[in-house]
Coordinates of C-alpha atoms in Angstrom, one line a residue:
M1 CA -0.1 -0.1 0.0
T2 CA 1.0 3.5 -0.6
A3 CA 1.0 6.1 2.4
S4 CA -2.2 8.0 1.2
A5 CA -3.8 9.0 -1.6
D6 CA -1.9 12.0 -3.0
P7 CA -2.9 15.4 -1.4
T8 CA -3.5 17.9 -3.9
T9 CA -0.4 19.4 -5.7
A10 CA 1.4 22.7 -4.3
S11 CA 2.4 25.4 -6.2
S12 CA 5.8 25.8 -7.2
T13 CA 6.1 29.2 -4.6
A14 CA 5.6 26.6 -1.4
S15 CA 8.7 24.6 -2.2
S16 CA 11.9 26.2 -0.5
I17 CA 13.7 23.7 1.5
T18 CA 14.6 26.1 4.4
S19 CA 11.4 26.9 7.0
P20 CA 10.7 30.1 7.8
T21 CA 11.4 31.1 11.3
L22 CA 8.4 31.7 13.0
P23 CA 6.3 34.3 12.7
A24 CA 8.0 35.1 9.0
A25 CA 5.5 34.9 6.2
G26 CA 4.8 31.9 4.9
P27 CA 1.3 30.4 3.9
H28 CA 0.4 29.0 7.2
A29 CA 2.5 32.0 9.1
T30 CA -0.8 33.8 11.0
D31 CA -1.8 30.2 12.4
A32 CA 1.9 28.9 13.1
A33 CA 2.5 31.9 15.4
S34 CA -0.5 31.8 17.1
A35 CA -0.5 27.8 17.8
Q36 CA 1.3 28.4 21.2
A37 CA -1.8 29.4 22.5
H38 CA -4.4 26.8 21.4
A39 CA -4.5 23.2 21.1
V40 CA -3.4 21.5 18.2
D41 CA -4.8 17.8 16.6
V42 CA -1.3 16.2 16.3
A43 CA 2.1 17.5 17.1
V44 CA 5.0 15.4 15.0
I45 CA 8.1 16.4 17.1
G46 CA 11.0 16.2 14.3
A47 CA 11.3 16.9 10.6
G48 CA 13.3 14.1 9.3
P49 CA 11.9 11.4 6.9
A50 CA 10.2 9.7 9.6
G51 CA 8.2 12.7 10.7
L52 CA 7.4 14.1 7.2
M53 CA 5.9 10.7 6.4
A54 CA 3.8 10.7 9.4
A55 CA 2.5 14.1 8.9
E56 CA 1.5 12.7 5.2
V57 CA -0.4 9.9 6.2
L58 CA -2.3 12.4 9.2
S59 CA -2.8 15.1 6.6
A60 CA -4.4 12.5 3.9
A61 CA -6.7 11.3 7.1
G62 CA -8.0 14.7 7.6
W63 CA -5.9 15.9 10.8
R64 CA -4.3 19.2 11.0
V65 CA -0.9 18.2 11.5
D66 CA 2.0 20.6 13.3
V67 CA 5.2 19.6 12.5
Y68 CA 8.4 21.2 15.1
D69 CA 11.9 20.8 14.5
A70 CA 14.5 22.2 16.7
M71 CA 16.9 23.1 13.6
P72 CA 16.4 26.0 11.1
S73 CA 15.3 23.8 8.4
V74 CA 13.8 20.4 7.9
G75 CA 15.3 17.2 6.6
R76 CA 18.8 17.9 7.0
K77 CA 20.3 14.7 7.7
F78 CA 18.0 13.2 4.8
L79 CA 20.1 16.0 2.7
M80 CA 23.6 14.5 4.4
A81 CA 22.7 11.1 3.5
G82 CA 22.0 11.9 -0.1
K83 CA 25.7 13.8 -0.7
G84 CA 27.2 10.8 -2.3
G85 CA 23.5 9.3 -4.3
M86 CA 20.2 9.5 -2.7
N87 CA 19.8 5.8 -1.6
L88 CA 16.2 5.4 -1.2
T89 CA 15.2 1.6 -0.9
H90 CA 16.5 -1.8 -2.6
G91 CA 15.2 -3.5 -5.5
E92 CA 15.7 -6.9 -4.2
P93 CA 13.2 -9.7 -3.4
A94 CA 11.1 -9.0 -0.2
E95 CA 12.0 -11.9 1.8
Q96 CA 15.4 -10.9 1.5
F97 CA 14.7 -7.4 2.3
V98 CA 12.9 -8.2 5.7
G99 CA 15.9 -10.2 6.3
R100 CA 18.5 -7.4 6.4
Y101 CA 16.6 -6.1 9.5
G102 CA 18.1 -9.1 11.9
P103 CA 16.8 -9.6 15.4
R104 CA 13.7 -7.2 14.3
A105 CA 12.9 -8.6 10.8
D106 CA 9.8 -9.6 11.8
A107 CA 8.4 -6.1 13.6
V108 CA 9.7 -4.6 10.5
G109 CA 8.4 -6.8 8.5
Q110 CA 5.1 -6.2 9.8
W111 CA 5.5 -2.0 8.9
L112 CA 6.7 -3.4 5.4
R113 CA 3.4 -4.5 5.2
R114 CA 2.0 -1.2 5.3
F115 CA 4.7 0.7 3.0
N116 CA 7.3 -1.5 1.3
A117 CA 10.0 -1.0 -1.1
D118 CA 7.7 -0.6 -4.1
D119 CA 5.9 1.7 -2.1
V120 CA 8.9 4.2 -1.2
R121 CA 9.5 4.2 -5.5
S122 CA 5.5 4.8 -6.4
W123 CA 5.4 7.7 -3.9
A124 CA 8.7 9.3 -5.2
H125 CA 7.4 8.9 -8.9
R126 CA 4.0 10.8 -7.5
L127 CA 6.3 13.4 -6.2
G128 CA 8.0 13.7 -10.1
I129 CA 10.9 12.0 -9.1
D130 CA 11.6 9.1 -11.6
T131 CA 13.9 6.3 -10.2
F132 CA 16.1 3.6 -11.0
V133 CA 17.6 0.2 -9.6
G134 CA 21.2 0.5 -9.7
T135 CA 23.5 -2.6 -10.6
S136 CA 24.3 -3.2 -6.4
G137 CA 20.1 -3.4 -6.6
R138 CA 20.2 0.1 -4.7
V139 CA 17.2 2.6 -5.8
F140 CA 18.7 5.7 -6.3
P141 CA 16.6 9.1 -8.3
V142 CA 17.6 9.7 -11.6
D143 CA 19.4 12.6 -10.7
M144 CA 20.7 11.3 -7.9
K145 CA 19.9 14.1 -5.6
A146 CA 17.7 14.4 -2.3
A147 CA 16.7 18.2 -2.3
P148 CA 14.5 18.3 -5.5
L149 CA 12.9 15.4 -4.0
L150 CA 12.8 17.1 -0.6
R151 CA 11.3 20.6 -2.4
A152 CA 8.2 18.6 -4.0
W153 CA 7.9 16.6 -0.4
L154 CA 7.5 20.1 1.4
A155 CA 5.4 21.8 -1.1
R156 CA 2.7 19.0 -1.1
L157 CA 2.6 18.8 2.7
R158 CA 2.6 22.6 2.8
A159 CA -0.2 22.4 0.2
A160 CA -2.3 19.9 2.2
G161 CA -2.1 21.8 5.5
V162 CA 0.7 20.7 7.0
R163 CA 2.3 23.5 9.4
L164 CA 6.2 23.6 10.1
H165 CA 7.7 24.9 13.0
V166 CA 11.1 25.2 13.0
R167 CA 13.6 26.7 15.8
H168 CA 11.2 24.5 18.2
R169 CA 13.1 22.6 20.4
W170 CA 11.2 20.0 22.1
L171 CA 12.2 20.1 26.0
G172 CA 9.8 17.2 27.4
W173 CA 6.4 17.6 29.1
Q174 CA 4.9 20.2 31.2
S175 CA 3.6 18.4 33.8
G176 CA 3.6 15.0 35.8
V177 CA 2.8 11.7 33.8
E178 CA -0.8 11.7 35.6
D179 CA -1.7 14.8 33.7
T180 CA -0.7 13.4 30.3
V181 CA -2.6 9.9 29.7
G182 CA -6.5 9.2 28.8
N183 CA -7.9 11.9 27.0
A184 CA -6.4 15.0 28.2
P185 CA -3.8 16.7 26.2
Q186 CA -0.3 16.4 26.1
R187 CA 1.4 19.6 27.5
L188 CA 4.4 20.1 25.3
R189 CA 7.1 22.5 26.2
F190 CA 9.2 24.0 23.4
A191 CA 12.3 26.3 23.4
T192 CA 11.8 28.6 20.4
P193 CA 13.5 31.9 19.4
D194 CA 10.9 33.7 21.3
G195 CA 11.2 31.8 24.4
E196 CA 9.8 28.7 25.9
H197 CA 6.0 27.7 24.5
V198 CA 3.8 25.0 25.7
I199 CA 1.7 23.6 23.0
N200 CA -1.7 21.5 24.1
A201 CA -1.7 18.5 21.6
R202 CA -4.4 15.9 21.2
A203 CA -1.9 13.3 20.0
V204 CA 1.6 13.3 19.5
I205 CA 4.3 11.5 17.1
L206 CA 7.8 11.6 18.2
T207 CA 10.4 11.0 15.4
L208 CA 13.5 12.1 16.9
G209 CA 16.4 10.0 15.4
G210 CA 18.8 8.5 17.3
A211 CA 22.4 9.5 18.4
S212 CA 24.3 10.0 15.1
W213 CA 25.2 13.1 13.6
P214 CA 23.5 15.3 16.5
Q215 CA 24.6 18.6 14.8
L216 CA 21.8 17.9 12.1
G217 CA 19.4 17.6 15.0
S218 CA 19.6 13.7 16.5
D219 CA 21.2 14.6 19.6
A220 CA 19.0 11.6 21.8
A221 CA 18.1 14.4 24.6
W222 CA 14.7 12.6 24.5
V223 CA 16.1 9.7 26.1
P224 CA 16.0 10.5 29.9
W225 CA 12.2 12.4 29.8
L226 CA 10.8 9.2 28.0
R227 CA 12.9 7.0 31.1
E228 CA 11.2 9.4 33.3
R229 CA 7.8 8.2 32.3
G230 CA 8.3 4.7 32.2
V231 CA 9.5 4.0 28.8
D232 CA 12.1 1.2 28.6
V233 CA 14.9 2.5 26.4
A234 CA 17.8 0.4 25.2
P235 CA 20.9 2.0 25.2
L236 CA 21.9 4.0 21.9
L237 CA 24.6 2.2 20.1
P238 CA 26.8 3.1 16.7
A239 CA 25.9 1.1 13.5
N240 CA 26.9 1.1 10.4
T241 CA 30.2 2.0 11.9
G242 CA 33.8 2.2 11.2
F243 CA 36.3 0.4 14.1
E244 CA 39.6 1.2 15.6
A245 CA 42.8 -0.8 15.0
D246 CA 46.2 -0.1 16.7
W247 CA 47.9 0.9 13.7
T248 CA 51.7 1.7 13.6
P249 CA 52.5 5.1 12.4
H250 CA 53.6 3.7 9.5
M251 CA 50.4 1.8 8.6
R252 CA 48.8 5.0 9.4
S253 CA 50.4 7.7 7.7
K254 CA 51.6 5.3 4.1
F255 CA 47.8 3.6 4.0
A256 CA 45.3 5.9 5.7
G257 CA 42.0 6.2 3.2
E258 CA 43.5 3.4 0.8
P259 CA 40.7 0.8 -0.2
I260 CA 41.1 -3.3 0.8
K261 CA 39.5 -4.4 -2.5
S262 CA 38.2 -8.1 -3.1
V263 CA 38.5 -9.5 0.1
T264 CA 36.4 -11.6 2.7
M265 CA 36.0 -11.0 6.2
T266 CA 35.0 -13.7 8.4
L267 CA 33.5 -13.2 11.8
P268 CA 34.8 -16.0 14.6
D269 CA 31.3 -17.5 14.6
G270 CA 32.1 -18.0 10.7
T271 CA 30.0 -15.4 9.2
T272 CA 31.8 -14.6 6.3
R273 CA 30.9 -11.4 3.4
Q274 CA 33.2 -10.4 0.8
G275 CA 33.4 -6.9 -0.4
E276 CA 36.0 -4.0 -0.1
F277 CA 36.9 -1.5 2.9
V278 CA 39.2 1.5 3.7
I279 CA 42.0 1.9 5.9
S280 CA 41.3 5.3 8.0
E281 CA 43.4 6.8 10.2
H282 CA 41.9 5.1 13.2
G283 CA 40.8 1.8 12.0
V284 CA 38.9 0.3 9.1
E285 CA 35.6 1.4 7.6
G286 CA 33.5 1.2 3.9
S287 CA 30.8 -1.0 2.7
L288 CA 31.9 -4.6 3.8
V289 CA 33.0 -3.2 7.5
Y290 CA 29.4 -1.4 8.2
A291 CA 27.7 -4.8 6.8
L292 CA 29.1 -6.7 9.6
S293 CA 29.4 -4.0 12.0
A294 CA 26.6 -5.2 14.2
P295 CA 27.9 -8.3 15.0
I296 CA 31.7 -7.0 15.7
R297 CA 30.3 -4.2 17.7
D298 CA 28.3 -6.9 19.9
A299 CA 31.5 -9.0 20.2
I300 CA 33.5 -6.0 20.9
L301 CA 30.7 -5.5 23.7
A302 CA 30.4 -9.1 24.9
N303 CA 34.1 -9.5 25.4
G304 CA 34.6 -6.2 27.3
N305 CA 37.8 -5.1 29.0
G306 CA 38.9 -3.2 26.2
Q307 CA 39.6 -6.4 24.4
G308 CA 38.4 -5.7 21.3
T309 CA 37.8 -8.9 18.5
Q310 CA 39.5 -10.3 15.8
V311 CA 38.3 -10.7 12.3
F312 CA 39.9 -12.6 9.7
L313 CA 40.5 -11.6 6.0
D314 CA 41.0 -13.4 2.8
L315 CA 43.1 -11.3 1.0
L316 CA 42.8 -13.8 -2.2
P317 CA 39.1 -14.9 -1.9
D318 CA 39.3 -16.2 -5.6
W319 CA 42.5 -18.2 -5.2
P320 CA 42.3 -21.7 -3.6
A321 CA 44.4 -22.3 -0.9
Q322 CA 46.6 -24.8 -1.9
R323 CA 47.2 -22.2 -4.9
V324 CA 48.7 -19.5 -2.7
A325 CA 50.6 -22.1 -0.7
D326 CA 52.2 -23.0 -3.9
E327 CA 53.1 -19.5 -5.1
V328 CA 54.2 -18.6 -1.8
A329 CA 56.8 -21.8 -1.6
H330 CA 58.2 -20.7 -5.3
P331 CA 61.8 -20.1 -5.3
R332 CA 61.9 -16.3 -5.3
G333 CA 66.3 -16.3 -6.0
S334 CA 67.4 -13.0 -4.9
R335 CA 64.3 -11.1 -5.0
S336 CA 62.8 -9.3 -1.6
M337 CA 59.7 -11.0 -0.2
A338 CA 57.8 -7.9 -1.1
S339 CA 58.8 -8.2 -4.8
H340 CA 58.1 -12.2 -4.4
L341 CA 54.5 -11.6 -3.2
Q342 CA 53.8 -8.8 -5.8
S343 CA 55.0 -11.0 -8.8
R344 CA 53.5 -14.2 -8.0
L345 CA 50.3 -13.3 -6.0
G346 CA 49.6 -9.8 -7.2
I347 CA 50.0 -8.7 -3.5
A348 CA 51.2 -5.1 -3.2
G349 CA 50.8 -1.5 -1.7
V350 CA 48.2 -1.7 1.1
K351 CA 47.3 -5.9 1.1
A352 CA 51.2 -5.9 1.6
G353 CA 51.4 -3.4 3.8
L354 CA 48.3 -5.4 5.9
L355 CA 50.1 -8.5 5.8
R356 CA 53.5 -6.7 7.3
E357 CA 51.1 -5.0 10.0
C358 CA 49.2 -7.8 11.6
L359 CA 51.7 -10.8 10.9
A360 CA 54.6 -11.5 12.9
R361 CA 58.0 -11.0 11.4
E362 CA 59.2 -14.3 11.6
T363 CA 56.0 -15.5 9.8
F364 CA 57.7 -14.1 6.6
N365 CA 60.3 -16.9 6.6
D366 CA 57.7 -19.3 7.1
P367 CA 56.3 -19.9 3.5
A368 CA 53.4 -22.0 4.5
A369 CA 52.5 -19.9 7.6
L370 CA 52.6 -16.8 5.4
A371 CA 50.1 -18.4 3.3
A372 CA 48.0 -19.2 5.6
G373 CA 48.1 -15.3 6.8
I374 CA 47.1 -14.3 3.7
K375 CA 44.0 -16.7 3.5
R376 CA 43.2 -16.1 6.9
L377 CA 45.0 -13.0 8.4
P378 CA 43.5 -11.7 11.8
L379 CA 42.9 -8.3 12.4
T380 CA 42.2 -6.9 16.1
L381 CA 39.5 -4.5 16.4
L382 CA 39.3 -2.6 19.2
R383 CA 36.1 -0.4 19.7
T384 CA 33.6 1.2 17.6
R385 CA 34.0 4.9 16.3
P386 CA 32.3 7.7 18.3
I387 CA 28.4 7.6 17.9
A388 CA 28.1 11.1 16.9
E389 CA 30.2 10.3 14.0
V390 CA 28.6 6.9 12.2
I391 CA 25.9 6.9 9.8
S392 CA 23.1 5.3 12.2
S393 CA 22.8 4.4 16.0
A394 CA 21.2 0.8 17.4
G395 CA 19.0 1.0 20.3
G396 CA 15.9 3.3 21.6
V397 CA 12.7 2.8 22.4
R398 CA 12.2 -0.9 22.5
L399 CA 9.8 -2.0 20.5
E400 CA 7.8 -4.3 23.5
A401 CA 7.4 -0.6 25.0
L402 CA 5.0 0.1 22.2
D403 CA 1.6 -1.5 21.0
E404 CA 0.9 -2.5 17.5
H405 CA 0.6 0.8 16.5
L406 CA 3.6 2.0 17.9
M407 CA 2.0 4.1 20.7
L408 CA 3.7 4.1 23.6
R409 CA 2.1 1.5 26.4
A410 CA 3.2 4.0 29.3
V411 CA 2.2 7.2 27.7
P412 CA -1.3 6.8 25.4
G413 CA -1.8 9.6 22.8
V414 CA 2.1 9.6 22.0
F415 CA 3.6 7.4 19.3
C416 CA 7.4 6.6 17.9
A417 CA 8.6 6.3 14.8
G418 CA 11.9 5.7 12.9
E419 CA 15.6 5.8 14.0
M420 CA 14.7 6.2 17.7
L421 CA 13.3 2.9 17.7
D422 CA 15.4 -0.1 18.9
W423 CA 15.9 -1.8 15.3
E424 CA 19.0 -1.3 13.0
A425 CA 19.6 -2.2 9.4
P426 CA 22.6 -2.3 7.1
T427 CA 23.2 0.6 3.9
G428 CA 21.6 0.1 1.0
G429 CA 17.9 1.7 1.4
Y430 CA 16.9 0.0 4.2
L431 CA 17.1 2.0 6.6
L432 CA 15.1 4.8 5.2
T433 CA 12.5 2.7 4.1
A434 CA 11.7 1.1 7.5
C435 CA 11.9 4.9 8.7
F436 CA 8.9 5.3 6.0
A437 CA 7.3 2.5 6.9
S438 CA 7.5 2.9 11.0
A439 CA 6.0 6.5 10.6
C440 CA 2.8 5.4 8.4
V441 CA 2.1 2.6 10.9
A442 CA 2.3 5.5 13.7
G443 CA 0.5 7.8 11.5
D444 CA -2.6 5.4 11.0
G445 CA -2.5 5.0 14.7
A446 CA -2.1 8.5 15.5
A447 CA -5.4 8.6 12.9
A448 CA -7.0 6.4 14.9
Y449 CA -6.5 7.4 18.4
L450 CA -7.7 11.0 17.2
A451 CA -11.0 9.6 15.6
A452 CA -11.9 7.5 18.9
L453 CA -11.1 10.4 21.6
P454 CA -14.5 12.3 22.7
S455 CA -15.0 15.6 21.0
S456 CA -13.8 18.6 22.5

């Protein structure tokens, strides 16, 4: 299914990405400036992809929607994610797609029944954005850019009556739990350029993100406020992260930024994946590392005490072990071992540097041990990179703290969606698709909740 029937098409004059600082001029500036003085139907807090999608669902259901965001403009992380090419979703079969969500696959699979990868493409097309499937299966806008899509989306939302309030930083609730349950409105505190405002909302959707890229708005300030209200929040952890290694100064200075191509990485439990990654100043990063980052992170946490964990690299995955052993053992005459490895196996540059970094010096005098190291090179990863700089975060509001409509069991009338929930996924369009899907579920739930409330 799609998120909603198409709202009325917006005029081009409403398509600016930068939202006004209230009460600046705009299609709803007068209403927005006075919102502090009266109740709103539904407050969506967080104007990233999940928040905007929830607003679209609710406005299509006939509710007046007010969206609040702490930043001067909306969709900042969405735009950042699109800098290297806006990866909207993935074109792989549905069963394989759902499996990308690991331990939360069953729950996320339910969200995807509401809004799946095909729906993402249809939704973009209705915004006038054509898409294509790349060779990797990833789905992109034809122009590869995020900004035109966001402009068209904001235009449509404004035309549908959605009111956007920027520079409104949520500060939690004004009063205790006993005053914000049942049919009583949620009294929400916001810091604004004009001082603190209190908004009375009949329903609330929180789409506040996790803890990655806090400079774009996801600073996890919401965690203690929800915990105070009895909401179970799992610790926020780095996801799709790089890892730190104890490189020698030579390795760091000579090879930082160099890609390691056509290798496999194997975890201690036997999980193996082929691809490429990059040597960074601090350790390793890149697509192959991100794909395995959740189990690597969890192994590091399980080991504790700063021990880290080992992964194993096959530097020549297309070569049988016996062929590697034969080539290493081939007489090299007066050639150096570096020249020998380059001429017989094509190992040079950063791969040769990794061998020197990870194997004991005496290994290079033992052809059998060296061949074994080439096929199973041990690399110790010590810790994740800081959560503020990683692609996404894991942890958040535990799904068990929510009902099937993504409403908080401890705080009726408050729904959650997006990255602030306790799930994670690899890169490749899976993150954005699940954010959209969870927002559709929460939007439907909030619409039903509002419809069931007594008329005021």
